[in-house]
Amino acid sequence: MSRRIAISLIVLLLAAVALAVYFLHQSRKTMAADPWKLIGQDAGIAIETIDLRNLINSLTTGKGLFSEFEKVKELAGFSSGLKYIADQINKPGFRKLLQEGTAVISFHSGEDGRLTPFLSKVIPAETGYRHLREAIGEAGFSQITDERNAGKRLTLLPFRIDDRTDTLFVTLNSGLLVCTTSRQLVTRALSQNPTVTDIRNIPGFSKILVSSGKNEDKIFIVMGNLLKTAERIFPEEKSSLAARISKFGGIAGGDIFIKEDGLSISGYIEGSENSERLSRFRSAEPLAFQTYRILPSATSMFETMVLTPRDGTAAAGGATESQAATLARRLRPFLGDEITKAWIDIRNNPVTRNTLVIYKLKNRVQCENIFLEIAGSRSEKAYFRPDEQTNVPVYLTGKPGLLLELEPGFAPGFDDSCFAFHDNYMITGNSYAAISRLLYDNMLNKTLANERLYREFENGIPSRAGYLFYCVPAKSLDYFSGFFGRELAEGLRANKDILDKVQSIGYQLASVNGMVYNNLTVSYKELVMEESTTEWETLLDTTAAIKPFFFTNHNTGVKEIFIQDSGNNAYLINTAGRVLWKLPLRERINGPVYMIDYYRNGKYQLLFAGKNNLHLIDRNGNYVDRYPVRLRSPATSPLALFDYENNGTYRLVIAGEDKYVYSYDKSGNVVKGWEPFRTAGTVTSEPGFFKVSGKDFIVVVDESSIYFLDRTGKIRLTPDDAVTKAPGSALRLSPGSGSSLVCTAPDGTVQTVSFNGEVKKFSFRKFSFDHSFDFFDVDGDGFGEYVFIDSSMLYLYDHNQKEMFSKDFDSPALMGPISFTFSSSDRKIGVFDAGRNLIWLVDSKGTVMNGFPLRGASMFSIGKLSSAPGWNLIVGGSDRFLYNYRIDSSVK
């Protein structure tokens, strides 16, 4: 090897070593840049992110939960500041400055409880003040001043957002960008000794930090440092509550997941020395809680936790032992492993009287016997009696204190002087109204377990926990107002429309590998479901499949409700909403349901048909002898019931797939003397019976013709002109001496057929093939009106063929119209919007009835369930419940 080549190799080797040293130095500089070392131990909240720009942008997209902040007047300054920051960091200069490196944003509580932000951000190794000044220049800051602080260069940036002016302090320190609006915080950061003042020196913080995810945004809360902020939220008289909150746990942390439908934070929590309650969750085995299954769907807030045996259980007390202490001592061995506090949103009941504490029991019989022995005999009784079949005692002891003996601190000040037992639970409360509401909603199966919003919440959280908190914020305002200061409570009420979009907030604690796991979830939906105004709601197995039918209880004379769900289960439901029986049927009911007196003894039965059978069921849910009866041919039309002479000699007329029209008697036998009539086409609408001028007419319609038959099934009359009935048209009898039948053709042409065969036709306008039509007296003037629904429009024409109104419902899926008569002069048109699951009532002027639209997902019926004023509207819901609305007939 020549000398020249050797020298060249040495030079290359030295250059390589120099480059390696340089890059190693740069790497060490980057590695040495630790954003946490500048976060002081007084921080109450700290957020770590590996992508600051992405985090800020995700909060300012104008979508999802955080988009609501800008609508809150009280948060206008925060929203403006956040948007201002987003605008700045997306500019080229700051984008380069913030393109890589971990950032920590901490919040520090001042003496007034206000939080001040502080940013510590790793910046690229080659970044210097020149890059910082360029970014500041691009941001449009004009009044920039520099000063020296602890030997470091500090830049001051005055700014104005809305009507607020402030100063931003910015500096570079050991590979970190430091930014805050507090001179005190930045001065301390530049002069502090990280080994002493670093937040990670707080006991337990590093353990929580290490347990968090590596590539997720994270949040950490030091509860002891938020006492001043808590005192700002809670009024002076609630300061003890603020102290309890700050001492509940020392440090909580978790990974942040932000979505358009809410957010979740999952991580671990370490307790402070005074956090006895948190310590119990570390040792308690997580459970799949069950009490929510009996909580009413109107429960706005509840918390459930593991109930563990208390140490040092007292021995049998002496003569001075209180009743509550004796009861607690005797009950304790038979109590289960969970306890729940719940607040129910009950209309017209004082907010302070709606709280329950519920104990799960190992042995209900034993617990109830112990209670009756010690307290029951000395208690007043108020019975829960929603109907004749239900009778549950509620004991009013007048002596609270059981909870204080069993689990002190769980619900301070709770008055547990009312007791009841349900399933395997003991329910205690501060009012009969709260306990009876739980019992009533369980009778209707209207519990959280069957409530859609709670099921969605439950699906998004771990199944086992040692503690679970759940609340619906907007519905819990009255409850939490007792804890918040007046200013905060009023602010929340003023923004209730925004809170309504926060569907739920949940928080869990669970023991995992010797640590306490905590999980926070916030669910959000842009579209808010209106609060139900029902009298009651009863759960069905599936959604309602037919129009509800009012059935008369022959024993009491009161009305009951017959309904079938889409799983072909039939139900009879009493006036209180309790399911009296459920009967699985072989098929879906097709057409109307009839009430008949089969035995002519004043007792009623339910008659209806499916595709293959006739069904006759008594009030107890049992089939009458011989039923169900197999049809001669599968039905194509609904069943029609005729009683020619009103003497109980019923005739059941129905058309089959073989195109024959059959007539059966009440026992299901083919009527003797009836000759099955064969139509040219398929009959899909219900046959009709009309008595005109002493003559009987059974009218049957297929897709091309109308047939007038006598009682034997023979042709009695042939129209003079062809009549084709539209599929969605009813066939009605017009009033007056010259009676005729009215229906529409597929194009909407109105056709009248008199009983001498004369046919008349006229048109109001061109209607689609899918239109629906009915003819009834809407305004009570003795004349029928022509009612059309076509696409999204409802049209009404009077007997003189003049348009009375047209109304656009802005929905192409309208069903109806339905005629409702409240009195001789008060009549309404019913419309079902199947696209949006809304129901409407309008009068003859097109004015919407007061309180409408209502939620409903089926055709609906209106009647009276009791002698109370008003009417009951019964309709199926999309959530499997059957709704009972109390309505009046006035218009808006």
mmCIF file of N, CA and C in Angstrom, residues 20-63:
data_model
loop_
_atom_site.group_PDB
_atom_site.id
_atom_site.type_symbol
_atom_site.label_atom_id
_atom_site.label_comp_id
_atom_site.label_asym_id
_atom_site.label_seq_id
_atom_site.Cartn_x
_atom_site.Cartn_y
_atom_site.Cartn_z
ATOM 1 N N ALA A 20 -19.352 10.412 13.792
ATOM 2 C CA ALA A 20 -19.988 9.565 14.803
ATOM 3 C C ALA A 20 -20.102 10.305 16.128
ATOM 4 N N VAL A 21 -18.987 11.000 16.510
ATOM 5 C CA VAL A 21 -19.018 11.772 17.757
ATOM 6 C C VAL A 21 -20.065 12.873 17.690
ATOM 7 N N TYR A 22 -20.146 13.531 16.534
ATOM 8 C CA TYR A 22 -21.120 14.624 16.364
ATOM 9 C C TYR A 22 -22.555 14.111 16.539
ATOM 10 N N PHE A 23 -22.871 13.018 15.781
ATOM 11 C CA PHE A 23 -24.242 12.510 15.846
ATOM 12 C C PHE A 23 -24.558 11.924 17.216
ATOM 13 N N LEU A 24 -23.552 11.298 17.853
ATOM 14 C CA LEU A 24 -23.759 10.788 19.194
ATOM 15 C C LEU A 24 -24.049 11.928 20.158
ATOM 16 N N HIS A 25 -23.321 13.024 19.962
ATOM 17 C CA HIS A 25 -23.535 14.212 20.801
ATOM 18 C C HIS A 25 -24.944 14.772 20.603
ATOM 19 N N GLN A 26 -25.347 14.845 19.308
ATOM 20 C CA GLN A 26 -26.693 15.352 19.031
ATOM 21 C C GLN A 26 -27.754 14.434 19.631
ATOM 22 N N SER A 27 -27.512 13.118 19.489
ATOM 23 C CA SER A 27 -28.464 12.164 20.048
ATOM 24 C C SER A 27 -28.569 12.313 21.549
ATOM 25 N N ARG A 28 -27.394 12.498 22.190
ATOM 26 C CA ARG A 28 -27.399 12.666 23.649
ATOM 27 C C ARG A 28 -28.119 13.948 24.047
ATOM 28 N N LYS A 29 -27.930 14.979 23.196
ATOM 29 C CA LYS A 29 -28.628 16.230 23.493
ATOM 30 C C LYS A 29 -30.124 16.013 23.477
ATOM 31 N N THR A 30 -30.585 15.255 22.426
ATOM 32 C CA THR A 30 -32.019 14.981 22.315
ATOM 33 C C THR A 30 -32.492 14.113 23.469
ATOM 34 N N MET A 31 -31.676 13.049 23.767
ATOM 35 C CA MET A 31 -32.055 12.159 24.852
ATOM 36 C C MET A 31 -32.062 12.895 26.186
ATOM 37 N N ALA A 32 -31.168 13.828 26.338
ATOM 38 C CA ALA A 32 -31.073 14.537 27.611
ATOM 39 C C ALA A 32 -32.214 15.515 27.803
ATOM 40 N N ALA A 33 -32.888 15.881 26.704
ATOM 41 C CA ALA A 33 -33.989 16.836 26.791
ATOM 42 C C ALA A 33 -35.198 16.121 27.392
ATOM 43 N N ASP A 34 -35.461 16.373 28.647
ATOM 44 C CA ASP A 34 -36.532 15.688 29.374
ATOM 45 C C ASP A 34 -37.574 16.720 29.785
ATOM 46 N N PRO A 35 -38.759 16.718 29.140
ATOM 47 C CA PRO A 35 -39.744 17.768 29.438
ATOM 48 C C PRO A 35 -40.287 17.690 30.861
ATOM 49 N N TRP A 36 -40.242 16.509 31.490
ATOM 50 C CA TRP A 36 -40.806 16.373 32.832
ATOM 51 C C TRP A 36 -39.956 17.087 33.890
ATOM 52 N N LYS A 37 -38.660 17.304 33.599
ATOM 53 C CA LYS A 37 -37.799 17.845 34.652
ATOM 54 C C LYS A 37 -38.148 19.286 35.012
ATOM 55 N N LEU A 38 -38.913 19.971 34.140
ATOM 56 C CA LEU A 38 -39.296 21.352 34.435
ATOM 57 C C LEU A 38 -40.703 21.468 35.027
ATOM 58 N N ILE A 39 -41.377 20.333 35.196
ATOM 59 C CA ILE A 39 -42.742 20.357 35.750
ATOM 60 C C ILE A 39 -42.645 20.267 37.268
ATOM 61 N N GLY A 40 -43.065 21.324 37.941
ATOM 62 C CA GLY A 40 -42.927 21.410 39.391
ATOM 63 C C GLY A 40 -43.895 20.526 40.138
ATOM 64 N N GLN A 41 -43.598 20.307 41.391
ATOM 65 C CA GLN A 41 -44.412 19.430 42.224
ATOM 66 C C GLN A 41 -45.751 20.038 42.611
ATOM 67 N N ASP A 42 -45.987 21.302 42.294
ATOM 68 C CA ASP A 42 -47.270 21.919 42.612
ATOM 69 C C ASP A 42 -48.284 21.786 41.478
ATOM 70 N N ALA A 43 -47.906 21.090 40.390
ATOM 71 C CA ALA A 43 -48.831 20.919 39.272
ATOM 72 C C ALA A 43 -50.012 20.055 39.703
ATOM 73 N N GLY A 44 -51.222 20.485 39.350
ATOM 74 C CA GLY A 44 -52.415 19.706 39.669
ATOM 75 C C GLY A 44 -52.791 18.763 38.543
ATOM 76 N N ILE A 45 -52.517 19.199 37.299
ATOM 77 C CA ILE A 45 -52.828 18.390 36.115
ATOM 78 C C ILE A 45 -51.624 18.441 35.191
ATOM 79 N N ALA A 46 -51.268 17.308 34.594
ATOM 80 C CA ALA A 46 -50.184 17.270 33.614
ATOM 81 C C ALA A 46 -50.610 16.384 32.452
ATOM 82 N N ILE A 47 -50.426 16.890 31.234
ATOM 83 C CA ILE A 47 -50.773 16.143 30.025
ATOM 84 C C ILE A 47 -49.508 15.937 29.211
ATOM 85 N N GLU A 48 -49.237 14.668 28.877
ATOM 86 C CA GLU A 48 -48.072 14.350 28.047
ATOM 87 C C GLU A 48 -48.559 13.914 26.667
ATOM 88 N N THR A 49 -47.913 14.432 25.626
ATOM 89 C CA THR A 49 -48.256 14.052 24.262
ATOM 90 C C THR A 49 -46.991 13.943 23.424
ATOM 91 N N ILE A 50 -46.972 12.990 22.514
ATOM 92 C CA ILE A 50 -45.833 12.862 21.603
ATOM 93 C C ILE A 50 -46.078 13.642 20.321
ATOM 94 N N ASP A 51 -47.273 14.205 20.175
ATOM 95 C CA ASP A 51 -47.610 15.002 18.987
ATOM 96 C C ASP A 51 -48.514 16.141 19.412
ATOM 97 N N LEU A 52 -47.898 17.247 19.824
ATOM 98 C CA LEU A 52 -48.641 18.375 20.363
ATOM 99 C C LEU A 52 -49.609 18.952 19.345
ATOM 100 N N ARG A 53 -49.135 19.094 18.100
ATOM 101 C CA ARG A 53 -50.000 19.673 17.068
ATOM 102 C C ARG A 53 -51.245 18.816 16.859
ATOM 103 N N ASN A 54 -51.079 17.518 16.791
ATOM 104 C CA ASN A 54 -52.214 16.629 16.567
ATOM 105 C C ASN A 54 -53.198 16.699 17.727
ATOM 106 N N LEU A 55 -52.692 16.780 18.964
ATOM 107 C CA LEU A 55 -53.569 16.874 20.126
ATOM 108 C C LEU A 55 -54.396 18.150 20.082
ATOM 109 N N ILE A 56 -53.715 19.293 19.835
ATOM 110 C CA ILE A 56 -54.436 20.566 19.785
ATOM 111 C C ILE A 56 -55.451 20.565 18.648
ATOM 112 N N ASN A 57 -55.052 20.047 17.501
ATOM 113 C CA ASN A 57 -55.966 20.034 16.354
ATOM 114 C C ASN A 57 -57.175 19.145 16.610
ATOM 115 N N SER A 58 -56.974 18.033 17.332
ATOM 116 C CA SER A 58 -58.100 17.136 17.616
ATOM 117 C C SER A 58 -59.124 17.794 18.534
ATOM 118 N N LEU A 59 -58.688 18.787 19.289
ATOM 119 C CA LEU A 59 -59.593 19.501 20.190
ATOM 120 C C LEU A 59 -60.295 20.663 19.515
ATOM 121 N N THR A 60 -59.876 21.014 18.313
ATOM 122 C CA THR A 60 -60.420 22.209 17.646
ATOM 123 C C THR A 60 -60.958 21.899 16.254
ATOM 124 N N THR A 61 -61.408 20.662 16.040
ATOM 125 C CA THR A 61 -61.927 20.281 14.719
ATOM 126 C C THR A 61 -63.328 20.810 14.461
ATOM 127 N N GLY A 62 -64.003 21.267 15.512
ATOM 128 C CA GLY A 62 -65.394 21.698 15.350
ATOM 129 C C GLY A 62 -66.361 20.527 15.358
ATOM 130 N N LYS A 63 -65.881 19.325 15.685
ATOM 131 C CA LYS A 63 -66.726 18.139 15.739
ATOM 132 C C LYS A 63 -66.578 17.474 17.100
#
